[in-house]
Tab-separated table of C-alpha atoms and ligand atoms in Angstrom:
chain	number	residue	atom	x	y	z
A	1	UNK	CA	-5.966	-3.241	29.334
A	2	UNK	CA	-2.640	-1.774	28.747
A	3	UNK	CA	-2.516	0.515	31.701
A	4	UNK	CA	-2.241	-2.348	33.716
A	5	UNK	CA	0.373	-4.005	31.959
A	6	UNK	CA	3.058	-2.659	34.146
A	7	UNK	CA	2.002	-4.896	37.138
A	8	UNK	CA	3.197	-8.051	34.584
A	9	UNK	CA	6.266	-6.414	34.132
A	10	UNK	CA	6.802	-5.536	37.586
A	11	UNK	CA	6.457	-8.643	39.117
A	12	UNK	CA	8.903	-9.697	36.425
A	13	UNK	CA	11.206	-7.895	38.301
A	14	UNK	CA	10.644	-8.646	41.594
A	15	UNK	CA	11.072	-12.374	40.370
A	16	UNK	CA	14.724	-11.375	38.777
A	17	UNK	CA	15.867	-9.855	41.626
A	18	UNK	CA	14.919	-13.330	44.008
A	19	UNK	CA	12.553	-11.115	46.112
A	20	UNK	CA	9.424	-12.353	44.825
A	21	UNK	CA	7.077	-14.106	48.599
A	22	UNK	CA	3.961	-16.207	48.473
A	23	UNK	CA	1.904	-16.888	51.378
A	24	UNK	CA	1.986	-20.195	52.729
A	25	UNK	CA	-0.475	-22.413	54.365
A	26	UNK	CA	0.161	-23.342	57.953
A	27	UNK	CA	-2.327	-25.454	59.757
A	28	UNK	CA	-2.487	-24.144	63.637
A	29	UNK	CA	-0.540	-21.781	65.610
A	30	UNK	CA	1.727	-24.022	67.757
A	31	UNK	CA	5.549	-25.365	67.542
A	32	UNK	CA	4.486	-27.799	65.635
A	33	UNK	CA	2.272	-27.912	62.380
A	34	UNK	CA	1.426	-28.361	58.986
A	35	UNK	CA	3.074	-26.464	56.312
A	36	UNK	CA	1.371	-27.005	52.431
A	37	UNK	CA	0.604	-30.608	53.777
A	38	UNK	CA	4.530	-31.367	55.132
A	39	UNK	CA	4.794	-31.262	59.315
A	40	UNK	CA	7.191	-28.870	60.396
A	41	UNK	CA	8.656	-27.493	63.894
A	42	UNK	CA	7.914	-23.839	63.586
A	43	UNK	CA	10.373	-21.386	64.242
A	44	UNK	CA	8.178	-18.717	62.272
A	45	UNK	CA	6.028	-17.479	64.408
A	46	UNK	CA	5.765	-14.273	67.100
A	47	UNK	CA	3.198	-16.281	69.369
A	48	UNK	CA	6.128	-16.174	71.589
A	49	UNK	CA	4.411	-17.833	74.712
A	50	UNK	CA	2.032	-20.418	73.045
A	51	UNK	CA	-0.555	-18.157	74.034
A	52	UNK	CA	-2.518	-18.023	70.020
A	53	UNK	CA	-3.572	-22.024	70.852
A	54	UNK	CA	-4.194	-21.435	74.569
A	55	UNK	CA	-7.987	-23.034	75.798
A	56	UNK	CA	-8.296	-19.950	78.150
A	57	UNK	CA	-8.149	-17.037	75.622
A	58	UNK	CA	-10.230	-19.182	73.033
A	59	UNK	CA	-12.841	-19.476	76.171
A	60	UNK	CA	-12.351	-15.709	76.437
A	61	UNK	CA	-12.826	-15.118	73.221
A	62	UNK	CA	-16.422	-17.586	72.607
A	63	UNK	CA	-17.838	-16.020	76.182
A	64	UNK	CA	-17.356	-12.323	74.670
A	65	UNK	CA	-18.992	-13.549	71.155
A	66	UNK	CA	-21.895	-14.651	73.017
A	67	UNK	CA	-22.143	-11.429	75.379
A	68	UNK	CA	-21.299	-8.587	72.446
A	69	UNK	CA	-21.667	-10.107	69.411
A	70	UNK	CA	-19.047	-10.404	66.861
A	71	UNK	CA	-18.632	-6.950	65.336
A	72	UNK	CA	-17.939	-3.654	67.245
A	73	UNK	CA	-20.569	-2.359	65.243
A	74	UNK	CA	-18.729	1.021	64.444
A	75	UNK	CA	-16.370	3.560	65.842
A	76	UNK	CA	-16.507	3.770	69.334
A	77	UNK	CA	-16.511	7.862	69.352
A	78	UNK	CA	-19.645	7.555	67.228
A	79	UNK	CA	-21.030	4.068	68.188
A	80	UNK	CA	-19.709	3.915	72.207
A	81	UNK	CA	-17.460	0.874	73.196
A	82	UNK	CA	-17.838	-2.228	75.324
A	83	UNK	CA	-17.241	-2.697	78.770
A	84	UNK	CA	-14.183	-4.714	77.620
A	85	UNK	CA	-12.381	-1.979	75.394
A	86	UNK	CA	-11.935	-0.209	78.712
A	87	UNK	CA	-11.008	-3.556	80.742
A	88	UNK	CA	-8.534	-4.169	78.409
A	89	UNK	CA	-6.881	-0.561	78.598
A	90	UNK	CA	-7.539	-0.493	82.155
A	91	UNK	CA	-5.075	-3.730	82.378
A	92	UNK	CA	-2.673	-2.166	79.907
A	93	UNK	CA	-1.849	0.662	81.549
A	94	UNK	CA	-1.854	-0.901	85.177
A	95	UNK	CA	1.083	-3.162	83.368
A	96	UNK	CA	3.223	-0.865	81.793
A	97	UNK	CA	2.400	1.472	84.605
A	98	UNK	CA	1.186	4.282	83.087
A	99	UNK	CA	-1.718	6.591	83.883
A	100	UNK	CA	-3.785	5.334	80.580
A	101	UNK	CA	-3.898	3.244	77.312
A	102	UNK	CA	-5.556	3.271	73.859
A	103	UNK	CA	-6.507	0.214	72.017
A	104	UNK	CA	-6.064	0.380	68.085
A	105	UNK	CA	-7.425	-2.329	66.061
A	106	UNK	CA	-3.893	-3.233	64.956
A	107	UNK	CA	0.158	-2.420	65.545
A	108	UNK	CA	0.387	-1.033	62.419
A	109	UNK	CA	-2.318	1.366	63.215
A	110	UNK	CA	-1.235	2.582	66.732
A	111	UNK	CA	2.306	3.795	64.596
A	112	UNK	CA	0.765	5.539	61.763
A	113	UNK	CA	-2.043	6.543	63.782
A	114	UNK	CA	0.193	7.806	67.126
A	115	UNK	CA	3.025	9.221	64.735
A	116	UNK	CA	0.931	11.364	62.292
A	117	UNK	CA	-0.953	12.901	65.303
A	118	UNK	CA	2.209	13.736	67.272
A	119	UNK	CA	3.973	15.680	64.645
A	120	UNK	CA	3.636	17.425	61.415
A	121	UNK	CA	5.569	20.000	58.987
A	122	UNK	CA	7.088	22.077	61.844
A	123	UNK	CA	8.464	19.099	63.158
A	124	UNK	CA	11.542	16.223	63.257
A	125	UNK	CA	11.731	13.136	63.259
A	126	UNK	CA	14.673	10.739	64.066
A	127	UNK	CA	14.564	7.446	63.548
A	128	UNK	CA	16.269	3.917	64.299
A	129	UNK	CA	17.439	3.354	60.486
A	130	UNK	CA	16.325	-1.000	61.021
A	131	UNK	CA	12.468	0.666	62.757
A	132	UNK	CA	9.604	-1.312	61.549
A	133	UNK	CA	7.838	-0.297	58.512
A	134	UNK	CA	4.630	0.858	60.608
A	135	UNK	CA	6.872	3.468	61.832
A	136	UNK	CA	8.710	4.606	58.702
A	137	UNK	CA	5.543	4.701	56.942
A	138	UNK	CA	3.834	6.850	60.016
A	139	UNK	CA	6.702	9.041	59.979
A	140	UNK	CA	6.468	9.817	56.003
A	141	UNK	CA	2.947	10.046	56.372
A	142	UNK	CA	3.004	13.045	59.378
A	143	UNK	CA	5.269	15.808	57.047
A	144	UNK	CA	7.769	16.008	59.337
A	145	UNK	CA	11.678	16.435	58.518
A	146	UNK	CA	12.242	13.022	58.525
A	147	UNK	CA	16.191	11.769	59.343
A	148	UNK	CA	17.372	8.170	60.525
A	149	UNK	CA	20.481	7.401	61.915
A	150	UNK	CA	22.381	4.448	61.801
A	151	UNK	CA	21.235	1.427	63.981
A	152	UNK	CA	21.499	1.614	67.307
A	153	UNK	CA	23.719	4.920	66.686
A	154	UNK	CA	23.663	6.846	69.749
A	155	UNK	CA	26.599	9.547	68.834
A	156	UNK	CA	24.829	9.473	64.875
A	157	UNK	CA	21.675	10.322	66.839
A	158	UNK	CA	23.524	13.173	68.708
A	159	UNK	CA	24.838	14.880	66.235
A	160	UNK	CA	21.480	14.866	64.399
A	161	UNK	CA	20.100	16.428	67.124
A	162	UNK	CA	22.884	19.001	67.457
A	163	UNK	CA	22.399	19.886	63.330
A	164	UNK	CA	18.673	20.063	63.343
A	165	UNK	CA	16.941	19.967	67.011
A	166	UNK	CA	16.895	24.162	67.038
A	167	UNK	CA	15.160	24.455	64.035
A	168	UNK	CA	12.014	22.928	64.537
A	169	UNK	CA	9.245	23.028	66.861
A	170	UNK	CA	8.813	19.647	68.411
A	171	UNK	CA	10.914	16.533	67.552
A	172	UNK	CA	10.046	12.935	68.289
A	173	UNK	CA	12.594	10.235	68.157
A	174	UNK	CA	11.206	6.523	67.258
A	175	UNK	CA	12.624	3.289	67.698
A	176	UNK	CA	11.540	-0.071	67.993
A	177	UNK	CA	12.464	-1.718	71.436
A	178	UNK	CA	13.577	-5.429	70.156
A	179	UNK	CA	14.419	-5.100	66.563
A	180	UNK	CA	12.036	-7.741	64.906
A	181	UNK	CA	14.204	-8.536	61.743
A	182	UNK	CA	17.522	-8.481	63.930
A	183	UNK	CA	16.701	-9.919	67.510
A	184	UNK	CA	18.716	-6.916	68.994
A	185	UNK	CA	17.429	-4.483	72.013
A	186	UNK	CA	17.638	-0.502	71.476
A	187	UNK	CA	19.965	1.147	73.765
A	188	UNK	CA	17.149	2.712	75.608
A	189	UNK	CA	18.561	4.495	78.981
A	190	UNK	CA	20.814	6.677	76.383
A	191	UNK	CA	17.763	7.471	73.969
A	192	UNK	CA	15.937	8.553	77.242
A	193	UNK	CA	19.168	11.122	77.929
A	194	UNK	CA	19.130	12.557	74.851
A	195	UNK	CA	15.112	12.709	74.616
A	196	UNK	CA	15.761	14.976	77.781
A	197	UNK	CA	18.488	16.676	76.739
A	198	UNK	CA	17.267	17.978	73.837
A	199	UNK	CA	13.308	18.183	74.595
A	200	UNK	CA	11.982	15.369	72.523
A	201	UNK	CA	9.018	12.833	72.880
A	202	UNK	CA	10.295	9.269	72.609
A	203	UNK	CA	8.304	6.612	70.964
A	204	UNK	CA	9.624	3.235	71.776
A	205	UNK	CA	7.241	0.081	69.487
A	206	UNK	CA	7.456	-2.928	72.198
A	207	UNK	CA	5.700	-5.445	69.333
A	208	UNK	CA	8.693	-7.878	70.481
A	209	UNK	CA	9.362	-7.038	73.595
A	210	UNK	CA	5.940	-6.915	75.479
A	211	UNK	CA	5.529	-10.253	77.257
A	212	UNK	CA	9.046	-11.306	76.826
A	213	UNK	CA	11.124	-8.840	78.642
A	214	UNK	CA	11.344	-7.740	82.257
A	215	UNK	CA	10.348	-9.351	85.439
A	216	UNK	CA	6.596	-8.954	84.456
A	217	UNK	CA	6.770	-8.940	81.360
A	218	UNK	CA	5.965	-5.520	80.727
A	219	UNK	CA	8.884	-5.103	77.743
A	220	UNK	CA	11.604	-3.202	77.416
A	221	UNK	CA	11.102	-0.226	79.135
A	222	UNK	CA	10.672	-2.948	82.203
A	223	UNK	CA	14.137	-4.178	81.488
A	224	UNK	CA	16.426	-1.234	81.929
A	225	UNK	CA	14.568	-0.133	84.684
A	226	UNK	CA	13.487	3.171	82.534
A	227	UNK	CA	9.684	2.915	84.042
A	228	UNK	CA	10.049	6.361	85.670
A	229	UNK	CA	10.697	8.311	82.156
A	230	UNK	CA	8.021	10.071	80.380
A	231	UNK	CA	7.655	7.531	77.266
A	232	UNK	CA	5.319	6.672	74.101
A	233	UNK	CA	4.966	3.028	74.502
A	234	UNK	CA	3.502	1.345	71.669
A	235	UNK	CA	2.857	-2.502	71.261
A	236	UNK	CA	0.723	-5.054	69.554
A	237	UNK	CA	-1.561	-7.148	71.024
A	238	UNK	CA	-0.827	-9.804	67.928
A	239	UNK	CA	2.378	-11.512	69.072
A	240	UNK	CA	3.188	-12.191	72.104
A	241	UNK	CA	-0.524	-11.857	73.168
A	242	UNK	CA	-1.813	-14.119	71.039
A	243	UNK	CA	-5.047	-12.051	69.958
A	244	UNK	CA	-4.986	-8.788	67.133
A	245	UNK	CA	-5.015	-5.113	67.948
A	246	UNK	CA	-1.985	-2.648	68.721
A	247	UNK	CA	-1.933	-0.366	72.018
A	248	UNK	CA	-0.433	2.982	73.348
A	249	UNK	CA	0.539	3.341	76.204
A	250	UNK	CA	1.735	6.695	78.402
A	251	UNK	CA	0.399	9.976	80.070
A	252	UNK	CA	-3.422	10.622	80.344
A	253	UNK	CA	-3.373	13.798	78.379
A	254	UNK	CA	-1.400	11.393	75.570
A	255	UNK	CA	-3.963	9.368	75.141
A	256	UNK	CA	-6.606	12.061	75.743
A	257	UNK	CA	-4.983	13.670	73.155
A	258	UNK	CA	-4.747	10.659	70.634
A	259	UNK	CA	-8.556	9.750	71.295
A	260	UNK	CA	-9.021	13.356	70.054
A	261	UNK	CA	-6.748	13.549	66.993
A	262	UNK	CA	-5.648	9.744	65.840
A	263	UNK	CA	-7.252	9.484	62.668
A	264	UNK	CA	-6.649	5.535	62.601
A	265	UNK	CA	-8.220	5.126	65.679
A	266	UNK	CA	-11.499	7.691	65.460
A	267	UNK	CA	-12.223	6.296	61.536
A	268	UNK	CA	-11.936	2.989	62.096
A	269	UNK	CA	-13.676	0.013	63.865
A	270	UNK	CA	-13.348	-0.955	67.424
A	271	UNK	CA	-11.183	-3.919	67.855
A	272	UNK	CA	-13.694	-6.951	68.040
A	273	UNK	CA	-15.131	-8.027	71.372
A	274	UNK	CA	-13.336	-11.386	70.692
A	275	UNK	CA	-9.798	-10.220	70.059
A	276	UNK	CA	-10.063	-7.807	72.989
A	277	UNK	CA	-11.033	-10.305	75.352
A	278	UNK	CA	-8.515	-12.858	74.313
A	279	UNK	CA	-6.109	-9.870	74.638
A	280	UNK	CA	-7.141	-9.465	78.321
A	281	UNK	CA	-7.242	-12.703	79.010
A	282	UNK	CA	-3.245	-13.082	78.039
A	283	UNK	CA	-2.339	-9.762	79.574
A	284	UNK	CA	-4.115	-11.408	82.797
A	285	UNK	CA	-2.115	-15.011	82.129
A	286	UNK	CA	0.908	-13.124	81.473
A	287	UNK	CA	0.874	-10.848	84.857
A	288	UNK	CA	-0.155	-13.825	86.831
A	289	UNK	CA	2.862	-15.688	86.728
A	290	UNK	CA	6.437	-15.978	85.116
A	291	UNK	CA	6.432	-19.816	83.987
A	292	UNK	CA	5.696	-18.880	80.333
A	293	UNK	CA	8.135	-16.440	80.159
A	294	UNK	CA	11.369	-18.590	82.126
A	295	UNK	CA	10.390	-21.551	79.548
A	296	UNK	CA	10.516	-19.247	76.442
A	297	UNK	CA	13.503	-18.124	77.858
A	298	UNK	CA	15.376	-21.593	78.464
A	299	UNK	CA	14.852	-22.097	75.051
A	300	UNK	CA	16.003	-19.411	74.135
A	301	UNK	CA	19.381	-20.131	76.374
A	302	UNK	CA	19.993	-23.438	74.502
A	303	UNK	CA	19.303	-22.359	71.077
A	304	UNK	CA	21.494	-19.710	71.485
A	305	UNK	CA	24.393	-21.755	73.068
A	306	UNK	CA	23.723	-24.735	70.503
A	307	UNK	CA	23.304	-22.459	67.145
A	308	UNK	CA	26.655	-20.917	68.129
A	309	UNK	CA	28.899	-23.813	68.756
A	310	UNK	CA	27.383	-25.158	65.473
A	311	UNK	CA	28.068	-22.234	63.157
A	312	UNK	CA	31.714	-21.778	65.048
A	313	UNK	CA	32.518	-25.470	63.965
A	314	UNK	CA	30.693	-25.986	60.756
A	315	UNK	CA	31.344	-22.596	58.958
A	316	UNK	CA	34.983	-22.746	57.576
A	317	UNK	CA	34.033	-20.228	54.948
A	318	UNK	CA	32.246	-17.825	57.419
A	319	UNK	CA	29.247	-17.319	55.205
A	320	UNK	CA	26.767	-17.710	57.535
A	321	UNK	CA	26.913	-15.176	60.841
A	322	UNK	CA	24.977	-15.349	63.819
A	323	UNK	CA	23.461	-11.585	64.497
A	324	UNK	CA	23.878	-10.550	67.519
A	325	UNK	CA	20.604	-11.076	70.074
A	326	UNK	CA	19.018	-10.452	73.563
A	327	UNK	CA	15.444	-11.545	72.483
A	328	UNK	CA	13.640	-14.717	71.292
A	329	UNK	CA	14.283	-13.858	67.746
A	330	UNK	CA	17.923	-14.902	65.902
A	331	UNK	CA	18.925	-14.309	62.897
A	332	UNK	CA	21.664	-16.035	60.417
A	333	UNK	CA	22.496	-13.393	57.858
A	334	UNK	CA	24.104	-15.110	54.353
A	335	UNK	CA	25.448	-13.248	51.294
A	336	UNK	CA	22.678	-13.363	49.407
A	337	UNK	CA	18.551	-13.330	48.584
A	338	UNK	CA	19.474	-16.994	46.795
A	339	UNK	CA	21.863	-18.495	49.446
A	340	UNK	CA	19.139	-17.798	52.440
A	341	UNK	CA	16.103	-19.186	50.027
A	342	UNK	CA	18.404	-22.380	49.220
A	343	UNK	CA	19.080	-22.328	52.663
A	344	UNK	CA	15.561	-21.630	54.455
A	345	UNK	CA	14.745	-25.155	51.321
A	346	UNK	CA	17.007	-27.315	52.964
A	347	UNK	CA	15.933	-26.533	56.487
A	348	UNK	CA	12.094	-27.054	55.238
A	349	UNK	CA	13.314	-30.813	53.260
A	350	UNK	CA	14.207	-31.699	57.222
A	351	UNK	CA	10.943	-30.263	58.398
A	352	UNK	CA	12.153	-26.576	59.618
A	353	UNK	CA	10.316	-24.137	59.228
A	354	UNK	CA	12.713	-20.794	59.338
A	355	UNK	CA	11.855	-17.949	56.702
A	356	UNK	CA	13.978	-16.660	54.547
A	357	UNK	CA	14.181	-12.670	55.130
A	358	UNK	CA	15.198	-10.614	52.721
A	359	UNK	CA	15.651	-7.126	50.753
A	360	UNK	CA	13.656	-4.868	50.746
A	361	UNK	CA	12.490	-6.035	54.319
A	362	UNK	CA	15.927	-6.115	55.674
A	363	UNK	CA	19.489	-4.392	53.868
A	364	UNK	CA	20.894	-8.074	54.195
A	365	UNK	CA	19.634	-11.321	53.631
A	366	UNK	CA	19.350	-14.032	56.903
A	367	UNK	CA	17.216	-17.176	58.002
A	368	UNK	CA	14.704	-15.936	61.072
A	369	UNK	CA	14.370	-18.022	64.010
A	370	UNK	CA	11.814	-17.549	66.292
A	371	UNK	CA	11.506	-19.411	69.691
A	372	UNK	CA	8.434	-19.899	71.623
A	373	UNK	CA	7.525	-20.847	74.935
A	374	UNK	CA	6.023	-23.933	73.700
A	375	UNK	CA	8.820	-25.233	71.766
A	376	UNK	CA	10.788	-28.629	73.368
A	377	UNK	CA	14.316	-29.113	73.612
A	378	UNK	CA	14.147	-31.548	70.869
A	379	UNK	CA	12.790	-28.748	68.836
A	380	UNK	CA	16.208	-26.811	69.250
A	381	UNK	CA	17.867	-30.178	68.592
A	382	UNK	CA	15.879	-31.036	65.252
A	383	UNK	CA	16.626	-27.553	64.077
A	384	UNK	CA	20.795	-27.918	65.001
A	385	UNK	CA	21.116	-31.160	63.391
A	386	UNK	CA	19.177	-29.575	60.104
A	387	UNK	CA	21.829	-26.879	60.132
A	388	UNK	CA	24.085	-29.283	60.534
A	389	UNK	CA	22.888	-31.221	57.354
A	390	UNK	CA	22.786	-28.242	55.553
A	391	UNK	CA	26.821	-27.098	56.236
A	392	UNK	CA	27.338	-30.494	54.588
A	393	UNK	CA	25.490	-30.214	51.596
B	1	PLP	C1	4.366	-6.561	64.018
B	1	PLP	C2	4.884	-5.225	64.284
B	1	PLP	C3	4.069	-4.096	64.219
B	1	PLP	C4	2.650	-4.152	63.708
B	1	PLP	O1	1.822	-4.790	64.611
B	1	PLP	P1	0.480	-5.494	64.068
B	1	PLP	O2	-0.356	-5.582	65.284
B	1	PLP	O3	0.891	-6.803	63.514
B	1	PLP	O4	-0.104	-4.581	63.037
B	1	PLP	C5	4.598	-2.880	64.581
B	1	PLP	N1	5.878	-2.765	64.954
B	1	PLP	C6	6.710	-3.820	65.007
B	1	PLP	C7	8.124	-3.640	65.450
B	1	PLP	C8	6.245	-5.090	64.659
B	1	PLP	O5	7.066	-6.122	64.674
């Protein structure tokens, strides 16, 4: 029918311009795996600590099958929850230290669920110009005056703030806390001053930085020591975690508040009794004990040492660049959508698995690294000498 025919010609497009994806088929979640029948070290994945193949969340997971069932059955305003929604929010909040938490059945719906019930017309909104798309799309979605300022930008920020704080009634700024397509943190204690200074809520997403960062774990917030300020803290319970869902995290009357009014939380099914208890299984594993987290992170010491001594000598024509990083996740930006897919090939020939990111997702194109906890050192070898390979090619 030709009012369809546009799609044709629209993925016609999105071929031209090199920005066309397909899903591959990977065959398990750890470092190691099979991609479209080749086996590849994976350095794809946000299952930071190994915990999405761990025996004690997939126990977890089967016991609460055979206690609940497999569905949530329905909302639970209208339906009622199980005794494991509020274990789970119980154990999120004792974490992050806050006075309560709200489960949402995914990340994406905690942002555009959270955002759209904070603010509206009368409002602002500034925004981290690299946030996730959860939270551009929940911002467009609430009405607000929507303005973003340059990454990381705290003076940009300020002098938003200075133009348009007085005329409207509340303002929330957003921004995630370990930028997922860039590996960088958000300069958090001066977002909290200005949040203060001019009377703003502050939404910080910790999908990246909840069981990585901080001495338990807790994220970001945990890492500059900001635990005392009055924050929206937002997560997922899909990476690091290991399990599906998305959480908020802050005052009781927040999430009082949100219970009330979040529209992607009161329409919607409960998250399943078998992704919530694998959730609180992890967030028990994780608060247990730091091994997890110190081996993720000695990974993460000797890729970072090893990728840069390799792009310093192998890079004559500097067209590769190592983004600056204080996470798991590193990124090589290139000058182009066809020099990272040519590049992200080559790595895959040697059996690497790194994505190739590109526009619209990010403004520039780079390979995507992401260490987990379960990765060896060879791994970070394998991947080096690939690099390596590829500089010669
Ligand atoms: C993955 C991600 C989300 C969405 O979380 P899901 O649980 O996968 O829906 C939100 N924000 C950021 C920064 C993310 O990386």
């Amino acid at each position: 029918m030709a009012a369809y025919a546009w799609i044709e010609s629209a993925l016609a497009t999105v071929h031209k311009a090199n920005w066309y994806r397909s899903v591959k088929t990977m065959s398990s979640p750890g470092p190691t795996a099979v991609l479209n029948g080749k086996t590849v070290i994976n350095f794809a994945s946000n299952d930071y600590l190994g915990l999405a193949g761990d025996s004690r969340l997939a126990e977890a997971a089967i016991a609460a099958i055979h206690t609940y069932g497999t569905g949530s059955t329905g909302s639970r305003l209208l339906s009622g929850h199980r005794l494991i929604h509020e274990q789970l929010e119980g154990a999120i909040s004792s974490w992050k230290q806050t006075e309560a938490a709200i489960v949402y059945s995914s990340g994406y719906l905690a942002n555009i669920g959270t955002i759209t019930a904070l603010v509206n017309k009368r409002d602002l909104i500034l925004a981290d110009a690299y946030n996730h798309a959860s939270l551009k799309n929940g911002a467009r979605l609430s009405g607000a005056t929507l303005h973003e300022f340059g990454h990381a930008h705290v003076t940009e920020l300020q002098t938003l703030l200075e133009t348009h704080r007085a005329y409207h009634r509340r303002c929330l700024l957003v921004t995630d806390s370990v930028f997922s397509m860039d590996g960088d943190l958000c300069p958090l204690p001066e977002l909290i001053d200005l949040a203060e200074q001019y009377d703003c809520m502050l939404l910080i997403d910790e999908a990246h930085g909840t069981g990585v960062l901080g001495a338990t774990g807790a994220g970001c917030v945990e890492h500059f020591g900001c635990r005392d300020a009055e924050l929206i803290q937002m997560g997922t319970l899909s990476k690091a975690l290991g399990s599906l869902g998305g959480y908020v995290a802050g005052s009781a009357n927040l999430i009082d508040y949100l219970r009330n009014r979040s529209s992607s939380w009161i329409y919607t099914t409960g998250l399943s009794p078998a992704d919530t208890a694998a959730a609180l299984a992890a967030v028990e594993i994780i608060r247990e004990g730091s091994e997890l987290r110190s081996q993720l992170w000695q990974r993460v010491t000797q890729l970072k040492q090893a990728l840069t001594s390799q792009l310093a000598s192998e890079n004559d024509h500097q067209t590769m660049q190592l983004l600056p990083s204080e996470s798991p996740i590193f990124c090589v930006q290139m000058l182009t959508p066809a020099a990272v897919l040519t590049a992200s090939q080559q790595l895959l020939d040697q059996g690497i698995f790194a994505p190739a990111i590109r526009p619209p997702t990010v403004p520039t194109s780079r390979i995507r690294i992401s260490m987990m906890a379960t990765h060896q050192p060879e791994h970070v070898d394998q991947l080096i000498a690939a690099f390596s390979v590829m500089a010669h090619q």
